């Protein structure tokens, strides 16, 4: 099992460019999450998908969109990147109940110039 | 809105010292509580969790945490730290029955050999 995989690992964008961060899990988990990690602010939830076919906003959804493509894949799109979106982005998955453990991917380090 | 406060952003200890990291949350309902750890260069992983029963929970690597409902706290403890405990520690909360996860800002622990 690869667990949770994310692509790309690193990305540099110019202000106004768009891109999609990809996340996939092979654990047959129902729920998936996107977080951003910034120094001194911990992990902040951007969007989550409690189950296939559903998505909900987290704490900081502005400037992002998500797609739960199927049970395995959950992508995060930046339509018009801004320097404030420079961050490390983590994807996570959770099997079923909220009491289950979240499994995290390795992260994508994004820099917006 | 839910929030999670971790009181110490940076902690430096010598090996064999005792550790206590504070975590307080604000939420009126019942919650599930987690501590995750991120070792240098590694994915976030679960240390321990509480969702019901004995408020003193034990996790991996000798860590434990106590849920005190009246204080809205879930402090992490370890009687004797090791150099290998150097990492960033995150407290997280999910409201019971929900999937939205709120993380604290994290505490960076450095253990001197």
PDB file of C-alpha atoms in Angstrom, chain A residues 12-49:
ATOM      1  CA  UNK A  12       6.577  27.396  -8.008  1.00  0.00           C
ATOM      2  CA  UNK A  13       3.863  29.550  -9.563  1.00  0.00           C
ATOM      3  CA  UNK A  14       3.582  33.159 -10.620  1.00  0.00           C
ATOM      4  CA  UNK A  15       0.768  35.279  -9.271  1.00  0.00           C
ATOM      5  CA  UNK A  16      -2.379  34.636 -11.277  1.00  0.00           C
ATOM      6  CA  UNK A  17      -1.416  31.205 -12.553  1.00  0.00           C
ATOM      7  CA  UNK A  18      -3.623  28.230 -11.867  1.00  0.00           C
ATOM      8  CA  UNK A  19      -2.789  24.710 -10.848  1.00  0.00           C
ATOM      9  CA  UNK A  20      -4.260  21.545  -9.393  1.00  0.00           C
ATOM     10  CA  UNK A  21      -2.782  19.563  -6.552  1.00  0.00           C
ATOM     11  CA  UNK A  22      -3.523  15.863  -6.776  1.00  0.00           C
ATOM     12  CA  UNK A  23      -4.151  13.464  -3.916  1.00  0.00           C
ATOM     13  CA  UNK A  24      -4.908   9.763  -4.012  1.00  0.00           C
ATOM     14  CA  UNK A  25      -5.306   7.082  -1.359  1.00  0.00           C
ATOM     15  CA  UNK A  26      -5.331   3.332  -1.779  1.00  0.00           C
ATOM     16  CA  UNK A  27      -6.752   2.402   1.628  1.00  0.00           C
ATOM     17  CA  UNK A  28     -10.415   2.462   0.568  1.00  0.00           C
ATOM     18  CA  UNK A  29     -11.065   5.333   2.955  1.00  0.00           C
ATOM     19  CA  UNK A  30     -14.322   7.222   2.796  1.00  0.00           C
ATOM     20  CA  UNK A  31     -13.238  10.704   3.898  1.00  0.00           C
ATOM     21  CA  UNK A  32     -10.517  12.967   2.553  1.00  0.00           C
ATOM     22  CA  UNK A  33      -9.123  16.344   3.592  1.00  0.00           C
ATOM     23  CA  UNK A  34      -6.981  19.197   2.352  1.00  0.00           C
ATOM     24  CA  UNK A  35      -4.965  21.275   4.830  1.00  0.00           C
ATOM     25  CA  UNK A  36      -2.403  24.004   4.563  1.00  0.00           C
ATOM     26  CA  UNK A  37       0.454  24.336   7.052  1.00  0.00           C
ATOM     27  CA  UNK A  38       1.990  27.718   7.763  1.00  0.00           C
ATOM     28  CA  UNK A  39       4.600  28.575  10.403  1.00  0.00           C
ATOM     29  CA  UNK A  40       2.999  29.411  13.729  1.00  0.00           C
ATOM     30  CA  UNK A  41      -0.496  28.585  12.490  1.00  0.00           C
ATOM     31  CA  UNK A  42      -0.503  24.818  12.483  1.00  0.00           C
ATOM     32  CA  UNK A  43      -2.700  22.979  10.020  1.00  0.00           C
ATOM     33  CA  UNK A  44      -5.772  24.760   8.759  1.00  0.00           C
ATOM     34  CA  UNK A  45      -8.535  22.866   7.043  1.00  0.00           C
ATOM     35  CA  UNK A  46      -9.288  24.088   3.525  1.00  0.00           C
ATOM     36  CA  UNK A  47     -11.922  21.613   2.357  1.00  0.00           C
ATOM     37  CA  UNK A  48     -12.987  18.126   3.225  1.00  0.00           C
ATOM     38  CA  UNK A  49     -15.041  15.354   1.709  1.00  0.00           C
TER      39      UNK A  49
END
